[in-house]
CSV table of C-alpha atoms and ligand atoms in Angstrom, one decimal:
chain,number,residue,atom,x,y,z
A,173,MET,CA,-25.4,-31.6,18.6
A,174,SER,CA,-23.3,-33.5,16.2
A,175,PHE,CA,-23.6,-35.7,13.1
A,176,PRO,CA,-26.1,-36.8,11.9
A,177,ALA,CA,-28.3,-34.1,13.4
A,178,THR,CA,-25.8,-31.5,12.4
A,179,ARG,CA,-24.9,-31.4,8.8
A,180,MET,CA,-22.6,-28.6,7.7
A,181,ARG,CA,-23.2,-29.2,4.0
A,182,ARG,CA,-26.8,-27.8,4.4
A,183,LEU,CA,-25.0,-24.4,4.5
A,184,ARG,CA,-23.4,-24.9,1.1
A,185,ARG,CA,-26.2,-26.5,-1.0
A,186,SER,CA,-26.6,-23.8,-3.6
A,187,ALA,CA,-25.0,-20.7,-4.8
A,188,GLY,CA,-27.8,-18.6,-3.3
A,189,ILE,CA,-27.3,-20.1,0.1
A,190,ARG,CA,-23.6,-19.8,0.0
A,191,ASP,CA,-23.9,-16.1,-1.0
A,192,MET,CA,-26.4,-15.4,1.7
A,193,LEU,CA,-24.1,-16.9,4.3
A,194,ALA,CA,-20.9,-15.3,3.1
A,195,GLU,CA,-19.2,-13.7,6.1
A,196,THR,CA,-16.8,-11.6,4.0
A,197,ARG,CA,-17.6,-9.5,0.9
A,198,LEU,CA,-15.4,-7.5,-1.4
A,199,HIS,CA,-16.2,-3.8,-1.9
A,200,THR,CA,-14.3,-1.5,-4.2
A,201,SER,CA,-14.8,1.4,-1.7
A,202,ARG,CA,-12.5,-0.5,0.7
A,203,MET,CA,-9.7,-0.9,-1.9
A,204,VAL,CA,-6.8,1.5,-2.7
A,205,TYR,CA,-5.0,1.3,-6.0
A,206,PRO,CA,-1.2,2.0,-6.0
A,207,VAL,CA,-0.1,4.3,-8.9
A,208,PHE,CA,3.4,4.8,-10.1
A,209,VAL,CA,4.2,8.2,-11.7
A,210,ASP,CA,7.5,8.7,-13.6
A,211,GLY,CA,8.6,12.3,-13.7
A,212,ARG,CA,11.1,11.5,-16.5
A,213,SER,CA,8.9,9.8,-19.0
A,214,ARG,CA,6.3,11.0,-21.6
A,215,ARG,CA,4.5,7.8,-22.1
A,216,LYS,CA,2.7,5.1,-20.1
A,217,ARG,CA,5.0,2.1,-19.8
A,218,GLU,CA,4.3,-1.4,-18.6
A,219,ILE,CA,6.3,-2.6,-15.6
A,220,MET,CA,8.1,-5.7,-16.8
A,221,LEU,CA,7.9,-7.6,-13.6
A,222,MET,CA,4.3,-6.6,-12.9
A,223,PRO,CA,2.4,-7.5,-16.1
A,224,GLY,CA,-0.7,-5.3,-16.4
A,225,GLN,CA,0.7,-2.5,-14.2
A,226,PHE,CA,2.2,0.7,-15.6
A,227,THR,CA,4.2,3.7,-14.8
A,228,TYR,CA,2.4,6.9,-15.8
A,229,PRO,CA,3.8,10.2,-17.1
A,230,LEU,CA,2.7,13.5,-15.7
A,231,GLY,CA,-0.1,14.9,-17.8
A,232,SER,CA,-1.8,11.5,-18.0
A,233,LEU,CA,-3.3,11.3,-14.5
A,234,ARG,CA,-6.6,13.2,-15.1
A,235,LYS,CA,-7.5,10.6,-17.6
A,236,LEU,CA,-6.3,7.7,-15.4
A,237,ALA,CA,-8.3,9.0,-12.5
A,238,ALA,CA,-11.4,9.3,-14.6
A,239,GLU,CA,-11.0,5.7,-15.8
A,240,LEU,CA,-10.5,4.4,-12.2
A,241,GLU,CA,-13.6,6.3,-11.0
A,242,GLU,CA,-15.5,4.8,-13.9
A,243,LYS,CA,-14.6,1.4,-12.6
A,244,GLY,CA,-15.7,2.2,-9.1
A,245,ILE,CA,-12.3,2.7,-7.6
A,246,ARG,CA,-12.4,5.5,-4.9
A,247,SER,CA,-8.8,5.9,-3.7
A,248,VAL,CA,-5.2,5.8,-5.0
A,249,LEU,CA,-1.8,5.6,-3.3
A,250,LEU,CA,0.9,7.5,-5.2
A,251,PHE,CA,4.5,6.6,-5.7
A,252,GLY,CA,6.9,8.8,-7.7
A,253,VAL,CA,10.0,8.3,-9.7
A,254,PRO,CA,11.8,11.7,-9.8
A,255,ARG,CA,13.8,13.2,-12.6
A,256,THR,CA,17.0,13.3,-10.6
A,257,LYS,CA,18.1,11.7,-7.4
A,258,ASP,CA,20.6,13.2,-4.8
A,259,ALA,CA,22.0,12.4,-1.4
A,260,SER,CA,19.3,14.3,0.5
A,261,GLY,CA,16.4,13.1,-1.6
A,262,SER,CA,15.4,16.7,-2.3
A,263,GLY,CA,13.0,15.7,-5.1
A,264,ALA,CA,10.7,14.3,-2.5
A,265,PHE,CA,9.8,17.6,-1.0
A,266,SER,CA,9.9,20.0,-3.9
A,267,SER,CA,6.6,21.8,-4.5
A,268,ASP,CA,7.3,21.0,-8.2
A,269,GLY,CA,8.1,17.3,-7.4
A,270,VAL,CA,6.6,14.4,-9.3
A,271,VAL,CA,4.3,13.3,-6.6
A,272,GLN,CA,3.2,16.9,-5.7
A,273,ARG,CA,2.3,17.5,-9.4
A,274,ALA,CA,0.6,14.1,-9.6
A,275,ILE,CA,-1.5,14.9,-6.6
A,276,GLY,CA,-2.6,18.2,-8.2
A,277,GLU,CA,-3.6,16.5,-11.4
A,278,ILE,CA,-5.7,13.8,-9.7
A,279,ARG,CA,-7.4,16.3,-7.3
A,280,GLU,CA,-8.3,18.5,-10.2
A,281,GLY,CA,-9.6,15.8,-12.4
A,282,SER,CA,-11.5,13.6,-10.0
A,283,SER,CA,-13.0,13.1,-6.5
A,284,LEU,CA,-10.6,10.2,-5.7
A,285,THR,CA,-9.2,10.1,-2.2
A,286,VAL,CA,-5.5,10.6,-2.7
A,287,ALA,CA,-2.8,9.0,-0.5
A,288,ALA,CA,0.8,9.8,-1.0
A,289,ASP,CA,3.6,7.3,-0.1
A,290,LEU,CA,6.2,9.1,2.0
A,291,CYS,CA,9.7,7.7,1.7
A,292,LEU,CA,13.2,8.6,0.5
A,293,CYS,CA,14.2,5.4,-1.3
A,294,GLU,CA,12.9,6.6,-4.7
A,295,TYR,CA,14.6,9.9,-4.3
A,296,THR,CA,18.1,9.2,-2.8
A,297,SER,CA,21.0,8.2,-4.9
A,298,ASN,CA,21.8,5.3,-2.6
A,299,GLY,CA,18.2,4.0,-2.5
A,300,GLN,CA,18.0,3.9,1.3
A,301,CYS,CA,14.8,5.1,3.1
A,302,GLY,CA,16.7,7.5,5.3
A,303,ILE,CA,19.4,10.2,5.2
A,304,ILE,CA,23.0,8.7,5.4
A,305,ARG,CA,25.4,10.4,7.8
A,306,GLY,CA,28.8,8.9,8.5
A,307,GLY,CA,28.0,5.7,6.7
A,308,ASP,CA,24.8,5.1,8.7
A,309,ILE,CA,21.2,6.1,8.5
A,310,ASP,CA,20.6,9.0,10.7
A,311,ASN,CA,17.2,8.4,12.1
A,312,ASP,CA,16.5,11.7,13.7
A,313,ALA,CA,17.9,13.8,10.9
A,314,THR,CA,15.7,11.8,8.5
A,315,LEU,CA,12.6,12.9,10.5
A,316,GLY,CA,13.2,16.5,9.6
A,317,THR,CA,13.2,15.6,5.9
A,318,TYR,CA,10.0,13.4,6.3
A,319,ALA,CA,8.3,16.4,8.0
A,320,LYS,CA,9.1,18.6,4.9
A,321,ILE,CA,7.9,15.9,2.5
A,322,ALA,CA,4.6,15.5,4.5
A,323,VAL,CA,3.9,19.3,4.4
A,324,SER,CA,4.7,19.5,0.7
A,325,GLN,CA,2.4,16.6,-0.1
A,326,ALA,CA,-0.4,18.0,2.1
A,327,GLU,CA,0.0,21.4,0.4
A,328,ALA,CA,-0.3,19.7,-3.0
A,329,GLY,CA,-3.6,18.3,-1.8
A,330,ALA,CA,-3.0,14.8,-0.5
A,331,HIS,CA,-5.8,13.6,1.8
A,332,ILE,CA,-3.6,11.0,3.4
A,333,ILE,CA,0.1,10.9,4.0
A,334,ALA,CA,1.5,7.3,4.2
A,335,PRO,CA,5.0,7.1,5.7
A,336,SER,CA,6.7,3.9,4.7
A,337,GLY,CA,10.4,4.5,5.8
A,338,MET,CA,10.2,2.7,9.2
A,339,MET,CA,12.1,5.4,11.0
A,340,ASP,CA,11.4,5.6,14.8
A,341,GLY,CA,9.3,8.6,15.6
A,342,GLN,CA,8.2,9.3,12.0
A,343,VAL,CA,4.4,9.4,12.7
A,344,GLY,CA,4.8,11.8,15.6
A,345,ALA,CA,7.2,14.1,13.6
A,346,ILE,CA,4.8,14.1,10.6
A,347,ARG,CA,1.7,14.8,12.7
A,348,LYS,CA,3.5,17.7,14.4
A,349,ALA,CA,4.7,19.2,11.1
A,350,LEU,CA,1.2,18.9,9.5
A,351,ASP,CA,-0.5,20.5,12.5
A,352,GLY,CA,2.1,23.2,12.7
A,353,SER,CA,1.5,24.1,9.0
A,354,GLY,CA,-2.3,24.3,9.0
A,355,HIS,CA,-2.8,20.7,7.8
A,356,SER,CA,-4.6,19.3,10.8
A,357,GLU,CA,-7.2,17.7,8.6
A,358,THR,CA,-4.7,15.6,6.7
A,359,MET,CA,-4.7,11.9,7.7
A,360,ILE,CA,-1.7,9.7,8.4
A,361,MET,CA,-1.9,6.1,7.2
A,362,ALA,CA,1.2,4.6,8.9
A,363,TYR,CA,3.1,1.7,7.4
A,364,ALA,CA,3.3,0.5,11.0
A,365,SER,CA,4.1,-3.1,10.7
A,366,LYS,CA,6.3,-3.4,7.6
A,367,SER,CA,8.6,-6.3,7.4
A,368,ALA,CA,11.9,-6.6,5.5
A,369,SER,CA,10.3,-8.8,2.8
A,370,SER,CA,11.4,-10.4,-0.4
A,371,PHE,CA,7.9,-9.7,-1.8
A,372,TYR,CA,8.8,-6.1,-2.6
A,373,GLY,CA,11.1,-7.2,-5.4
A,374,PRO,CA,9.0,-6.2,-8.4
A,375,PHE,CA,8.1,-2.8,-6.8
A,376,ARG,CA,11.7,-1.9,-6.7
A,377,GLU,CA,12.0,-2.3,-10.4
A,378,ALA,CA,8.9,-0.1,-10.9
A,379,ALA,CA,10.0,2.6,-8.5
A,380,GLU,CA,13.7,2.2,-9.2
A,381,SER,CA,14.2,2.2,-5.5
A,382,ALA,CA,16.4,-0.8,-4.8
A,383,PRO,CA,19.1,-0.1,-2.2
A,384,ALA,CA,22.5,0.4,-3.8
A,385,GLY,CA,24.2,-1.8,-1.3
A,386,GLY,CA,22.9,-3.8,1.6
A,387,ASP,CA,19.3,-4.2,2.6
A,388,ARG,CA,16.6,-2.7,4.8
A,389,LYS,CA,16.8,-5.0,7.8
A,390,GLY,CA,18.2,-2.2,10.0
A,391,TYR,CA,14.8,-0.5,10.0
A,392,GLN,CA,12.1,-2.8,8.5
A,393,LEU,CA,10.8,-5.5,10.9
A,394,ASN,CA,12.1,-9.0,11.1
A,395,PHE,CA,9.3,-11.2,9.7
A,396,ALA,CA,9.9,-13.7,12.5
A,397,ASN,CA,8.5,-11.3,15.1
A,398,ALA,CA,4.8,-10.8,15.9
A,399,ARG,CA,5.2,-9.2,19.4
A,400,GLU,CA,7.6,-6.7,18.0
A,401,SER,CA,5.1,-5.9,15.3
A,402,MET,CA,2.4,-5.2,17.9
A,403,ARG,CA,4.8,-2.7,19.6
A,404,GLU,CA,5.3,-0.9,16.3
A,405,LEU,CA,1.5,-0.7,15.8
A,406,GLN,CA,1.1,0.5,19.3
A,407,LEU,CA,3.7,3.2,19.0
A,408,ASP,CA,2.3,4.5,15.7
A,409,ALA,CA,-1.2,4.6,17.2
A,410,GLU,CA,0.2,6.6,20.2
A,411,GLU,CA,2.1,9.0,17.9
A,412,GLY,CA,-1.2,9.9,16.1
A,413,ALA,CA,-1.7,7.5,13.2
A,414,ASP,CA,-5.3,7.6,11.8
A,415,ILE,CA,-5.0,4.3,10.0
A,416,LEU,CA,-2.6,1.5,10.8
A,417,MET,CA,-1.1,-0.6,8.0
A,418,VAL,CA,0.3,-4.1,7.9
A,419,LYS,CA,2.6,-5.1,5.0
A,420,PRO,CA,3.0,-7.4,3.1
A,421,ALA,CA,-0.5,-8.8,3.5
A,422,MET,CA,-0.6,-12.5,2.7
A,423,PRO,CA,2.5,-13.5,4.7
A,424,ASN,CA,1.0,-11.6,7.7
A,425,LEU,CA,-2.6,-12.7,8.1
A,426,ASP,CA,-1.8,-13.6,11.7
A,427,ILE,CA,-0.5,-10.1,12.3
A,428,ILE,CA,-3.6,-8.6,10.7
A,429,CYS,CA,-5.8,-10.8,12.9
A,430,ARG,CA,-4.0,-9.8,16.1
A,431,ALA,CA,-3.9,-6.1,15.2
A,432,ARG,CA,-7.7,-6.2,14.6
A,433,GLU,CA,-8.3,-7.6,18.0
A,434,ARG,CA,-6.0,-5.2,19.7
A,435,PHE,CA,-6.6,-1.8,18.1
A,436,ASP,CA,-9.7,0.1,17.3
A,437,LEU,CA,-8.1,2.1,14.5
A,438,PRO,CA,-9.0,1.4,10.9
A,439,LEU,CA,-6.6,-1.3,9.7
A,440,ALA,CA,-5.1,-1.4,6.2
A,441,ALA,CA,-3.3,-4.3,4.6
A,442,TYR,CA,-1.0,-3.9,1.6
A,443,SER,CA,-0.9,-6.7,-0.8
A,444,VAL,CA,2.5,-5.9,-2.3
A,445,SER,CA,4.0,-6.3,-5.7
A,446,GLY,CA,5.4,-9.8,-5.2
A,447,GLU,CA,2.0,-11.1,-4.2
A,448,TYR,CA,0.6,-9.6,-7.4
A,449,SER,CA,3.3,-10.9,-9.6
A,450,MET,CA,3.3,-14.4,-8.2
A,451,LEU,CA,-0.3,-14.8,-9.0
A,452,LYS,CA,0.2,-13.4,-12.5
A,453,ALA,CA,3.2,-15.7,-13.1
A,454,ALA,CA,1.5,-18.8,-11.7
A,455,SER,CA,-1.6,-18.2,-13.9
A,456,LYS,CA,0.6,-17.7,-17.0
A,457,LEU,CA,2.2,-21.1,-16.3
A,458,GLY,CA,-1.3,-22.6,-16.1
A,459,MET,CA,-0.9,-23.4,-12.4
A,460,ILE,CA,-3.9,-21.6,-11.1
A,461,ASP,CA,-7.0,-19.9,-12.3
A,462,TYR,CA,-6.1,-16.2,-12.0
A,463,ARG,CA,-9.5,-14.7,-11.3
A,464,SER,CA,-10.5,-17.1,-8.5
A,465,ALA,CA,-7.0,-17.0,-6.9
A,466,VAL,CA,-7.1,-13.1,-6.8
A,467,ILE,CA,-10.6,-13.2,-5.3
A,468,GLU,CA,-9.5,-15.8,-2.7
A,469,ALA,CA,-6.4,-13.8,-1.8
A,470,ALA,CA,-8.3,-10.6,-1.3
A,471,THR,CA,-11.1,-12.2,0.6
A,472,SER,CA,-8.7,-13.9,3.0
A,473,ILE,CA,-7.1,-10.6,3.8
A,474,PHE,CA,-10.4,-8.9,4.6
A,475,ARG,CA,-11.5,-12.0,6.5
A,476,SER,CA,-8.4,-11.8,8.7
A,477,GLY,CA,-9.5,-8.4,9.8
A,478,ALA,CA,-8.4,-5.7,7.4
A,479,ASP,CA,-10.8,-2.8,6.7
A,480,ILE,CA,-8.8,-1.5,3.7
A,481,LEU,CA,-6.9,-3.4,1.1
A,482,ILE,CA,-4.2,-1.8,-0.9
A,483,THR,CA,-3.9,-3.9,-4.1
A,484,TYR,CA,-2.7,-3.8,-7.6
A,485,SER,CA,-5.7,-5.9,-8.5
A,486,ALA,CA,-8.2,-3.2,-7.5
A,487,PRO,CA,-9.3,-2.5,-11.1
A,488,GLU,CA,-9.6,-6.2,-12.0
A,489,LEU,CA,-11.5,-6.9,-8.8
A,490,ALA,CA,-13.8,-3.9,-9.4
A,491,GLY,CA,-14.7,-5.4,-12.8
A,492,TRP,CA,-15.4,-8.9,-11.3
A,493,ILE,CA,-17.4,-7.7,-8.3
A,494,GLU,CA,-19.8,-6.0,-10.7
B,687,PBG,C1,9.1,2.4,0.0
B,687,PBG,C2,8.1,1.3,-0.3
B,687,PBG,C3,8.3,0.0,-0.7
B,687,PBG,C4,7.0,-0.5,-0.9
B,687,PBG,C5,6.1,0.5,-0.6
B,687,PBG,N1,6.8,1.6,-0.2
B,687,PBG,C6,9.5,-0.7,-1.0
B,687,PBG,C7,10.4,-1.1,0.0
B,687,PBG,O1,10.3,-0.8,1.2
B,687,PBG,O2,11.4,-1.7,-0.3
B,687,PBG,C8,6.7,-1.9,-1.5
B,687,PBG,C9,5.4,-2.0,-2.2
B,687,PBG,C10,5.3,-3.2,-3.1
B,687,PBG,O3,6.1,-4.1,-3.1
B,687,PBG,O4,4.2,-3.3,-3.7
B,687,PBG,N2,9.8,2.3,1.2
């Protein structure tokens, strides 16, 4: 049947009909809010390149967690800025480290699900995601450090460990370390398909994690490659990931879609700092309507197949969905 018997506009005649037929809906229970914790600071500070986002001091996280729960947010992803950085990134696995303490505060003060980002770039003096030996990143030596970080984060109470360093074998090494230390219940959300993206720019200001020299193209994926991305996802699934993640989100809707068809694991998409800041900036210039653009962006990511959306807009979206 075709026109005039078929008329698509019948499906769009009123708000009630459009809502009834909506194939994708936003739920706060499927959103994860990234939180930056600054171990050096005593006050909450706005991130210049991410208007409306803040770095939080230790001691303030019970209150933040309560506010987020009040809004309907159920889960956070933690990033830390340590007091000091060194060549081995030792601040990342100290039981007294910024993320470990932050996890404790949030677990005590709320029933939020707590995910901890696991990487070295915020903790090493050179800002690389791995340990440098002889001028190069030593993949296999880095795995030992990642294992220590994972155990310390699990011990602090993290429900989910989220390794983002893109070292080969990281998921397997972390699973083994967790299981070997009595943390077999701790989940791994693998940054499996993470491309070397310009859209992380504002995050690197917030986390003070920009590489001192060079870039991350030696370990993060080439954004030109979809088949290679499927191999990364496959390997992380085989190594024991509980949740697979694709990042950044909007430039990778095709990857999310392919991953959804190919894997039965829960699939997360990370709408990164640059995606957030672009929308903020465009709305400030009067180019777009902020609220409808953020809703459209989030909806498109779920529509493409993501189960979980990690987004800086989670609190805003929570308010609007209500
Ligand atoms: C750490 C990490 C990064 C992001 C999440 N984990 C930065 C990077 O890889 O350079 C980016 C998140 C964002 O931009 O919102 N490796």
